[in-house]
Coordinates of C-alpha atoms in Angstrom, one line a residue:
X241 CA -31.3 -10.4 25.9
X242 CA -33.4 -12.6 28.4
X243 CA -34.8 -10.7 31.2
X244 CA -35.6 -12.3 34.8
X245 CA -37.9 -10.5 37.1
X246 CA -37.5 -12.0 40.6
X247 CA -39.7 -9.3 42.4
X248 CA -40.6 -10.3 46.1
X249 CA -39.5 -13.9 45.3
X250 CA -35.9 -12.9 45.1
X251 CA -35.4 -13.2 49.0
X252 CA -37.2 -16.4 49.5
X253 CA -35.3 -19.3 51.0
X254 CA -33.6 -21.5 48.4
X255 CA -34.2 -18.8 45.8
X256 CA -30.2 -18.2 45.6
X257 CA -29.7 -21.3 43.6
X258 CA -32.3 -20.3 41.0
X259 CA -30.7 -16.9 40.8
X260 CA -27.3 -18.5 40.3
X261 CA -28.8 -20.7 37.5
X262 CA -30.6 -17.8 35.9
X263 CA -27.5 -15.6 36.0
X264 CA -25.4 -18.6 34.4
X265 CA -28.0 -18.5 31.6
X266 CA -27.7 -14.7 30.9
X267 CA -24.0 -15.0 31.1
X268 CA -23.4 -17.8 28.9
X269 CA -23.8 -17.8 24.8
X270 CA -26.1 -14.7 24.9
X271 CA -23.1 -12.7 26.2
X272 CA -20.3 -14.1 24.0
X273 CA -18.8 -11.6 21.8
X274 CA -19.1 -11.9 18.1
X275 CA -15.5 -12.4 16.6
X276 CA -14.6 -10.3 13.6
X277 CA -11.4 -11.7 11.9
X278 CA -9.6 -9.0 9.8
X279 CA -6.7 -9.7 7.5
X280 CA -4.3 -6.9 6.8
X281 CA -1.0 -6.4 5.2
X282 CA 0.7 -3.1 6.4
X283 CA 4.1 -1.7 7.0
X284 CA 5.5 -1.8 10.7
X285 CA 4.2 1.7 11.7
X286 CA 0.9 1.4 10.1
X287 CA 0.4 -2.0 11.4
X288 CA 0.9 -0.8 15.0
X289 CA -1.5 2.2 14.4
X290 CA -4.2 -0.1 13.2
X291 CA -3.5 -2.6 16.1
X292 CA -4.0 0.3 18.5
X293 CA -7.3 1.3 17.1
X294 CA -8.6 -2.3 17.3
X295 CA -7.5 -2.6 20.9
X296 CA -9.3 0.7 21.6
X297 CA -12.5 -0.6 19.9
X298 CA -12.4 -4.0 21.7
X299 CA -12.0 -2.1 25.0
X300 CA -14.9 0.3 24.2
X301 CA -17.6 -2.5 24.1
X302 CA -18.1 -6.2 24.8
X303 CA -20.3 -7.3 22.1
X304 CA -17.8 -7.4 19.2
X305 CA -14.0 -8.6 19.3
X306 CA -12.0 -7.6 16.3
X307 CA -9.1 -10.1 15.7
X308 CA -6.3 -9.1 13.4
X309 CA -4.1 -11.4 11.3
X310 CA -1.2 -9.8 9.7
X311 CA 0.4 -11.0 6.3
X312 CA 4.0 -10.0 5.0
X313 CA 2.9 -9.2 1.4
X314 CA -0.6 -8.5 -0.5
X315 CA 0.2 -11.6 -2.6
X316 CA 0.3 -13.8 0.6
X317 CA -3.0 -12.4 1.9
X318 CA -4.6 -13.0 -1.6
X319 CA -3.4 -16.5 -1.5
X320 CA -4.7 -17.1 1.9
X321 CA -8.1 -15.7 0.8
X322 CA -8.2 -18.0 -2.2
X323 CA -7.5 -21.0 0.2
X324 CA -10.1 -19.8 2.9
X325 CA -12.7 -19.6 0.2
X326 CA -12.2 -23.2 -0.7
X327 CA -12.4 -24.3 3.0
X328 CA -15.2 -21.7 4.0
X329 CA -12.9 -20.0 6.7
X330 CA -12.9 -16.6 5.3
X331 CA -12.3 -13.6 7.4
X332 CA -15.0 -10.8 7.9
X333 CA -12.6 -8.1 6.5
X334 CA -9.7 -8.1 4.2
X335 CA -7.2 -5.5 2.9
X336 CA -7.2 -6.0 -0.8
X337 CA -5.5 -3.6 -3.3
X338 CA -7.4 -2.1 -6.2
X339 CA -4.9 -2.8 -8.8
X340 CA -6.9 -1.0 -11.3
X341 CA -8.9 -4.1 -12.0
X342 CA -11.8 -3.5 -9.7
X343 CA -14.0 -5.9 -11.5
X344 CA -11.8 -8.8 -10.7
X345 CA -12.2 -8.2 -7.0
X346 CA -15.9 -7.4 -7.1
X347 CA -16.6 -10.6 -9.0
X348 CA -15.1 -12.8 -6.3
X349 CA -18.0 -14.9 -5.0
X350 CA -17.0 -14.1 -1.4
X351 CA -17.0 -10.3 -1.2
X352 CA -19.9 -8.1 -0.9
X353 CA -19.8 -4.2 -1.8
X354 CA -19.5 -1.8 1.1
X355 CA -22.3 0.3 -0.5
X356 CA -24.9 -2.6 0.0
X357 CA -24.4 -2.3 3.8
X358 CA -24.8 1.5 4.0
X359 CA -28.4 1.8 3.5
X360 CA -29.0 1.5 7.4
X361 CA -26.9 1.4 10.4
X362 CA -23.8 3.2 11.4
X363 CA -22.5 3.8 7.9
X364 CA -25.6 5.2 6.5
X365 CA -24.8 9.0 6.9
X366 CA -21.0 8.8 6.6
X367 CA -19.6 11.5 4.2
X368 CA -16.6 9.9 2.5
X369 CA -13.6 12.1 1.7
X370 CA -12.5 10.9 -1.7
X371 CA -14.9 12.1 -4.4
X372 CA -17.2 9.4 -5.9
X373 CA -16.0 10.1 -9.4
X374 CA -12.6 8.8 -8.6
X375 CA -12.4 5.4 -10.0
X376 CA -10.3 3.9 -7.1
X377 CA -12.6 1.5 -5.2
X378 CA -15.7 3.0 -6.7
X379 CA -17.8 1.3 -9.3
X380 CA -18.9 3.1 -12.6
X381 CA -21.8 4.4 -10.8
X382 CA -19.7 6.0 -8.1
X383 CA -20.6 3.6 -5.4
X384 CA -18.0 2.8 -2.7
X385 CA -16.9 -0.9 -3.0
X386 CA -14.8 -1.1 0.0
X387 CA -14.0 0.7 3.4
X388 CA -11.4 3.4 2.1
X389 CA -8.9 3.0 4.9
X390 CA -5.6 2.6 3.2
X391 CA -5.7 5.1 0.1
X392 CA -2.7 7.0 -0.7
X393 CA -1.0 9.1 -3.5
X394 CA 2.6 9.3 -4.5
X395 CA 4.6 12.5 -3.1
X396 CA 8.0 13.8 -3.0
X397 CA 9.6 13.7 0.4
X398 CA 12.7 15.6 1.2
X399 CA 15.2 15.8 4.1
X400 CA 15.3 19.4 5.1
X401 CA 18.8 19.2 6.8
X402 CA 20.1 17.9 3.5
X403 CA 18.9 20.7 1.5
X404 CA 20.1 23.3 4.2
X405 CA 23.6 21.6 4.1
X406 CA 23.7 22.2 0.3
X407 CA 22.7 25.8 0.8
X408 CA 19.8 25.4 -1.5
X409 CA 17.4 28.4 -1.6
X410 CA 14.5 27.7 -1.2
X411 CA 15.3 24.7 0.9
X412 CA 12.8 22.4 -0.8
X413 CA 12.7 20.5 -4.1
X414 CA 11.7 22.3 -7.3
X415 CA 8.5 21.1 -9.0
X416 CA 10.0 20.8 -12.6
X417 CA 12.2 17.9 -13.5
X418 CA 14.9 20.0 -15.0
X419 CA 15.1 22.4 -12.1
X420 CA 15.1 19.4 -9.7
X421 CA 18.1 18.0 -11.6
X422 CA 20.2 21.0 -10.8
X423 CA 19.3 20.6 -7.1
X424 CA 20.2 16.9 -7.2
X425 CA 23.6 17.9 -8.5
X426 CA 24.0 20.3 -5.6
X427 CA 22.9 17.8 -3.0
X428 CA 25.3 15.2 -4.5
X429 CA 28.1 17.7 -4.2
X430 CA 27.5 18.9 -0.8
X431 CA 26.8 15.8 1.6
X432 CA 24.3 13.5 -0.2
X433 CA 26.6 11.7 -2.6
X434 CA 25.4 8.3 -1.7
X435 CA 21.7 8.9 -2.2
X436 CA 20.6 12.3 -3.8
X437 CA 17.3 10.7 -4.9
X438 CA 15.7 7.4 -4.3
X439 CA 12.2 5.8 -5.3
X440 CA 10.4 2.6 -4.7
X441 CA 7.6 3.3 -7.4
X442 CA 9.4 3.0 -10.8
X443 CA 6.2 2.3 -12.8
X444 CA 4.1 4.7 -10.9
X445 CA 6.4 7.6 -11.1
X446 CA 7.9 7.2 -14.5
X447 CA 4.7 5.8 -16.4
X448 CA 1.4 6.1 -14.6
X449 CA 1.7 9.4 -12.9
X450 CA 4.0 11.0 -15.5
X451 CA 0.7 11.1 -17.4
X452 CA -1.6 12.2 -14.5
X453 CA 0.7 15.0 -13.1
X454 CA 1.3 16.3 -16.7
X455 CA -2.4 16.3 -17.2
X456 CA -2.3 13.8 -19.8
X457 CA -4.2 10.2 -20.3
X458 CA -2.2 7.2 -19.4
X459 CA -4.3 5.1 -21.8
X460 CA -6.8 5.5 -24.5
X461 CA -10.6 5.2 -23.9
X462 CA -10.2 7.8 -21.1
X463 CA -7.8 5.6 -19.2
X464 CA -10.1 2.6 -19.8
X465 CA -13.0 4.2 -17.9
X466 CA -15.2 4.5 -20.9
X467 CA -17.9 1.8 -21.5
X468 CA -16.8 1.3 -25.0
X469 CA -13.4 0.6 -26.4
X470 CA -10.4 -1.4 -25.1
X471 CA -7.8 0.9 -23.7
X472 CA -4.3 0.8 -25.2
X473 CA -0.8 2.4 -24.4
X474 CA 1.1 4.6 -26.7
X475 CA 4.0 6.3 -25.0
X476 CA 4.9 9.6 -26.8
X477 CA 7.8 11.9 -26.8
X478 CA 7.3 13.0 -23.2
X479 CA 7.9 9.6 -22.1
X480 CA 10.8 9.1 -24.3
X481 CA 12.3 12.4 -23.0
X482 CA 11.5 11.5 -19.3
X483 CA 12.9 7.9 -19.4
X484 CA 16.1 9.3 -21.3
X485 CA 16.6 11.8 -18.3
X486 CA 16.0 9.0 -15.8
X487 CA 18.7 6.9 -17.5
X488 CA 21.1 9.9 -17.4
X489 CA 20.5 10.4 -13.7
X490 CA 21.2 6.8 -12.9
X491 CA 24.3 6.9 -15.0
X492 CA 25.5 10.2 -13.3
X493 CA 24.6 8.8 -9.8
X494 CA 22.3 11.6 -8.8
X495 CA 19.5 9.1 -8.6
X496 CA 19.7 5.6 -7.1
X497 CA 18.2 3.1 -9.6
X498 CA 14.5 2.9 -8.4
X499 CA 13.4 -0.6 -7.2
X500 CA 10.3 -1.9 -5.5
X501 CA 10.7 -2.7 -1.8
X502 CA 11.6 -1.1 1.6
X503 CA 15.2 -0.3 1.0
X504 CA 14.7 3.1 -0.4
X505 CA 12.1 3.9 2.3
X506 CA 14.3 2.7 5.0
X507 CA 17.2 4.7 3.8
X508 CA 15.2 7.8 3.8
X509 CA 14.0 7.1 7.1
X510 CA 17.5 6.7 8.5
X511 CA 18.4 10.3 6.9
X512 CA 20.7 8.7 4.2
X513 CA 18.8 10.1 1.1
X514 CA 18.1 13.8 0.4
X515 CA 14.8 13.1 -1.6
X516 CA 12.5 10.3 -1.9
X517 CA 9.7 9.5 -4.3
X518 CA 7.1 7.3 -2.7
X519 CA 3.6 6.9 -1.5
X520 CA 2.1 9.1 1.3
X521 CA 1.5 6.1 3.5
X522 CA 5.0 6.5 5.0
X523 CA 4.2 9.9 6.6
X524 CA 3.5 8.5 10.0
X525 CA 6.5 6.3 10.0
X526 CA 8.7 9.4 9.2
X527 CA 7.2 11.6 11.6
X528 CA 8.0 9.0 14.3
X529 CA 11.8 9.3 13.3
X530 CA 12.9 11.9 15.9
X531 CA 16.1 12.7 14.1
X532 CA 14.5 13.0 10.6
X533 CA 13.5 16.4 9.7
X534 CA 11.4 16.1 6.5
X535 CA 8.9 17.6 4.6
X536 CA 6.5 16.9 1.6
X537 CA 5.8 18.4 -2.0
X538 CA 4.0 17.3 -4.9
X539 CA 5.7 15.2 -7.7
X540 CA 7.7 17.1 -10.5
X541 CA 6.0 18.0 -13.9
X542 CA 7.2 19.3 -17.2
X543 CA 6.0 22.9 -17.9
X544 CA 6.4 22.2 -21.7
X545 CA 3.7 19.9 -21.4
X546 CA 1.2 21.5 -18.8
X547 CA 1.1 25.0 -17.3
X548 CA 0.2 23.7 -14.0
X549 CA 0.8 20.2 -12.5
X550 CA -2.2 17.7 -12.2
X551 CA -3.0 15.5 -9.4
X552 CA -1.5 11.8 -9.3
X553 CA -3.7 8.8 -9.2
X554 CA -5.0 7.4 -6.0
X555 CA -3.7 4.0 -5.0
X556 CA -3.5 1.7 -2.2
X557 CA -6.2 -0.7 -0.8
X558 CA -9.5 -0.7 0.9
X559 CA -10.9 -3.1 3.7
X560 CA -13.3 -5.5 1.7
X561 CA -16.3 -6.9 3.5
X562 CA -16.6 -10.9 2.9
X563 CA -19.9 -12.5 2.8
X564 CA -20.5 -14.0 6.4
X565 CA -23.5 -14.9 8.6
X566 CA -25.7 -12.0 9.4
X567 CA -24.4 -11.6 13.0
X568 CA -20.9 -11.5 11.8
X569 CA -21.7 -8.9 9.0
X570 CA -23.6 -6.7 11.6
X571 CA -20.6 -6.9 13.9
X572 CA -18.4 -5.9 11.0
X573 CA -20.5 -3.0 10.0
X574 CA -20.6 -1.9 13.6
X575 CA -16.6 -1.8 13.7
X576 CA -16.4 0.0 10.4
X577 CA -19.0 2.5 11.6
X578 CA -16.8 3.2 14.8
X579 CA -13.6 3.5 12.5
X580 CA -15.5 6.1 10.5
X581 CA -16.5 8.2 13.5
X582 CA -14.6 11.5 13.5
X583 CA -12.3 10.7 16.5
X584 CA -11.0 7.4 15.0
X585 CA -11.0 8.6 11.4
X586 CA -8.9 11.8 12.2
X587 CA -6.5 9.7 14.2
X588 CA -5.9 7.1 11.5
X589 CA -5.3 9.9 8.9
X590 CA -2.9 11.8 11.1
X591 CA -1.0 8.8 12.3
X592 CA -0.4 7.1 8.9
X593 CA -0.4 9.5 5.9
X594 CA -3.2 7.7 4.1
X595 CA -6.0 10.0 2.6
X596 CA -8.7 10.8 5.1
X597 CA -11.5 8.2 5.2
X598 CA -14.2 11.0 5.8
X599 CA -14.5 14.5 5.3
X600 CA -14.9 15.1 9.1
X601 CA -11.4 13.5 9.4
X602 CA -9.9 16.0 7.1
X603 CA -11.9 19.0 8.5
X604 CA -11.0 18.0 12.1
X605 CA -7.3 18.1 11.5
X606 CA -5.8 21.3 13.0
X607 CA -3.4 23.5 11.0
X608 CA -0.8 22.7 13.5
X609 CA -0.6 19.1 12.1
X610 CA 0.5 20.4 8.8
X611 CA 3.0 22.8 10.2
X612 CA 6.2 20.8 9.1
X613 CA 4.6 18.8 6.2
X614 CA 5.1 21.3 3.4
X615 CA 2.4 21.0 0.6
X616 CA 0.6 17.9 2.3
X617 CA -2.7 19.6 3.1
X618 CA -3.2 21.2 -0.4
X619 CA -2.0 17.8 -1.9
X620 CA -4.9 16.1 0.0
X621 CA -7.6 18.7 -0.2
X622 CA -8.2 18.2 -3.9
X623 CA -9.4 14.7 -3.7
X624 CA -12.6 15.6 -2.0
X625 CA -13.7 17.5 -5.2
X626 CA -14.2 16.5 -8.7
X627 CA -11.2 15.2 -10.6
X628 CA -9.9 15.9 -14.1
X629 CA -10.4 13.1 -16.4
X630 CA -6.8 12.4 -16.4
X631 CA -6.7 12.1 -12.7
X632 CA -9.7 9.9 -12.0
X633 CA -7.9 6.7 -12.2
X634 CA -7.5 3.9 -14.7
X635 CA -9.3 0.6 -15.2
X636 CA -7.2 -2.0 -17.5
X637 CA -7.7 -5.6 -17.6
X638 CA -4.9 -7.9 -16.3
X639 CA -3.0 -4.8 -15.0
X640 CA -1.0 -6.6 -12.2
X641 CA 0.7 -8.4 -15.0
X642 CA 1.1 -5.4 -17.1
X643 CA 2.7 -3.6 -14.3
X644 CA 5.2 -6.3 -13.7
X645 CA 6.3 -6.2 -17.2
X646 CA 6.6 -2.4 -17.2
X647 CA 8.8 -2.9 -14.3
X648 CA 11.0 -5.4 -16.0
X649 CA 11.3 -3.1 -19.1
X650 CA 12.2 0.0 -17.1
X651 CA 14.8 -1.8 -15.3
X652 CA 16.5 -2.8 -18.4
X653 CA 16.4 0.8 -19.6
X654 CA 17.7 2.1 -16.4
X655 CA 20.5 -0.3 -16.3
X656 CA 21.6 0.9 -19.7
X657 CA 20.5 -2.2 -21.6
X658 CA 18.4 -0.6 -24.2
X659 CA 17.6 3.3 -25.0
X660 CA 14.4 5.0 -23.9
X661 CA 12.6 4.8 -27.3
X662 CA 13.1 1.0 -27.7
X663 CA 12.0 0.3 -24.0
X664 CA 8.8 2.4 -24.4
X665 CA 8.0 0.8 -27.9
X666 CA 8.3 -2.6 -26.2
X667 CA 6.3 -1.6 -23.1
X668 CA 3.5 -0.3 -25.3
X669 CA 3.4 -3.5 -27.3
X670 CA 3.6 -5.8 -24.4
X671 CA 1.0 -3.8 -22.4
X672 CA -1.5 -3.8 -25.2
X673 CA -1.0 -7.5 -25.7
X674 CA -1.5 -8.3 -22.0
X675 CA -4.5 -6.0 -21.8
X676 CA -6.4 -8.1 -24.4
X677 CA -5.2 -11.4 -22.8
X678 CA -8.1 -13.6 -21.1

């Protein structure tokens, strides 16, 4: 910043014009804030929470102005990124989901890994929450590739009033699939006939995390994390048994057929469903529903497969830093450093249901926050420590296409168009074919 020393000359006749001119020079481009465009795709509640943080940051200082652009879907945001890369109009930050194909994102010419910006400055001494051995947005060396703002895990939400109305004791879901089945029948017969159970994560619940929660590998080569060997799928009798059970649940109407989208989440938020299996990022939204009395437990497991349930895979998205001129990059890092400070990180964790960005955010959350959230604290705590191989994540080439194909096959089975064994055999063949497709 330029400095002007007027000294005794400041009061000389005619010096006022010089002072005005000097002040104008100081107040012009040197004082202009650096814009940090941020592109996100968040649900209504979490979008509002993010906007509130951005407004607080913009009010807290004048050097940087963060400007948010919201997209309806991740696909729309990614398409806009590709177009912006061609026209060189990229944002400074963009929310990108790690669809278990981290290399595809990191190899984009316009992104830069977060770890390269941590050597100095406000991110240098941040103690991140999720362990570096977790494959989600960490490279094979455990280095963080993006700011971990939107990481989440699948959980089982339940309507406490619905369980009490059905006189279930304890008034919470059982953690084994067969015991849960008995509860769903009771719920259907005592007030929750229209929606005993719903989910918006068919592939996550019935394939990906069926493996992780039962302490099994989802794919070979340690879920694709080994340096050698291509991962492949082989859905054994556990999958066949489980999908057969899910088909029977849909047929007997104790489960609404799972489908991607906000319909199931909206029904649960309105108190229409007794149980919802979905991602944790809805906790903030549900807590804001005054008439909804809900709580959280972990996903079910099969005691015949594992004595104790394992931990589900981390999913979600991070804020990726785009390659920008140095002043913009510096301003971006300043904003992220502010987001990582305990006050902001704690607020973001508590208001959204995403996993904590930092260890300080988790440590700074009082016990009272968890009072009505069931197992939520224990479900979160495990991710700061080293994960079992089966829960570290998976890395499979072309996985977005694989997940889409798995979704189609599961829908066909749940609609009664083919038995579980046929559907899963087809899923394995199709998944292996797509994993090797360039």
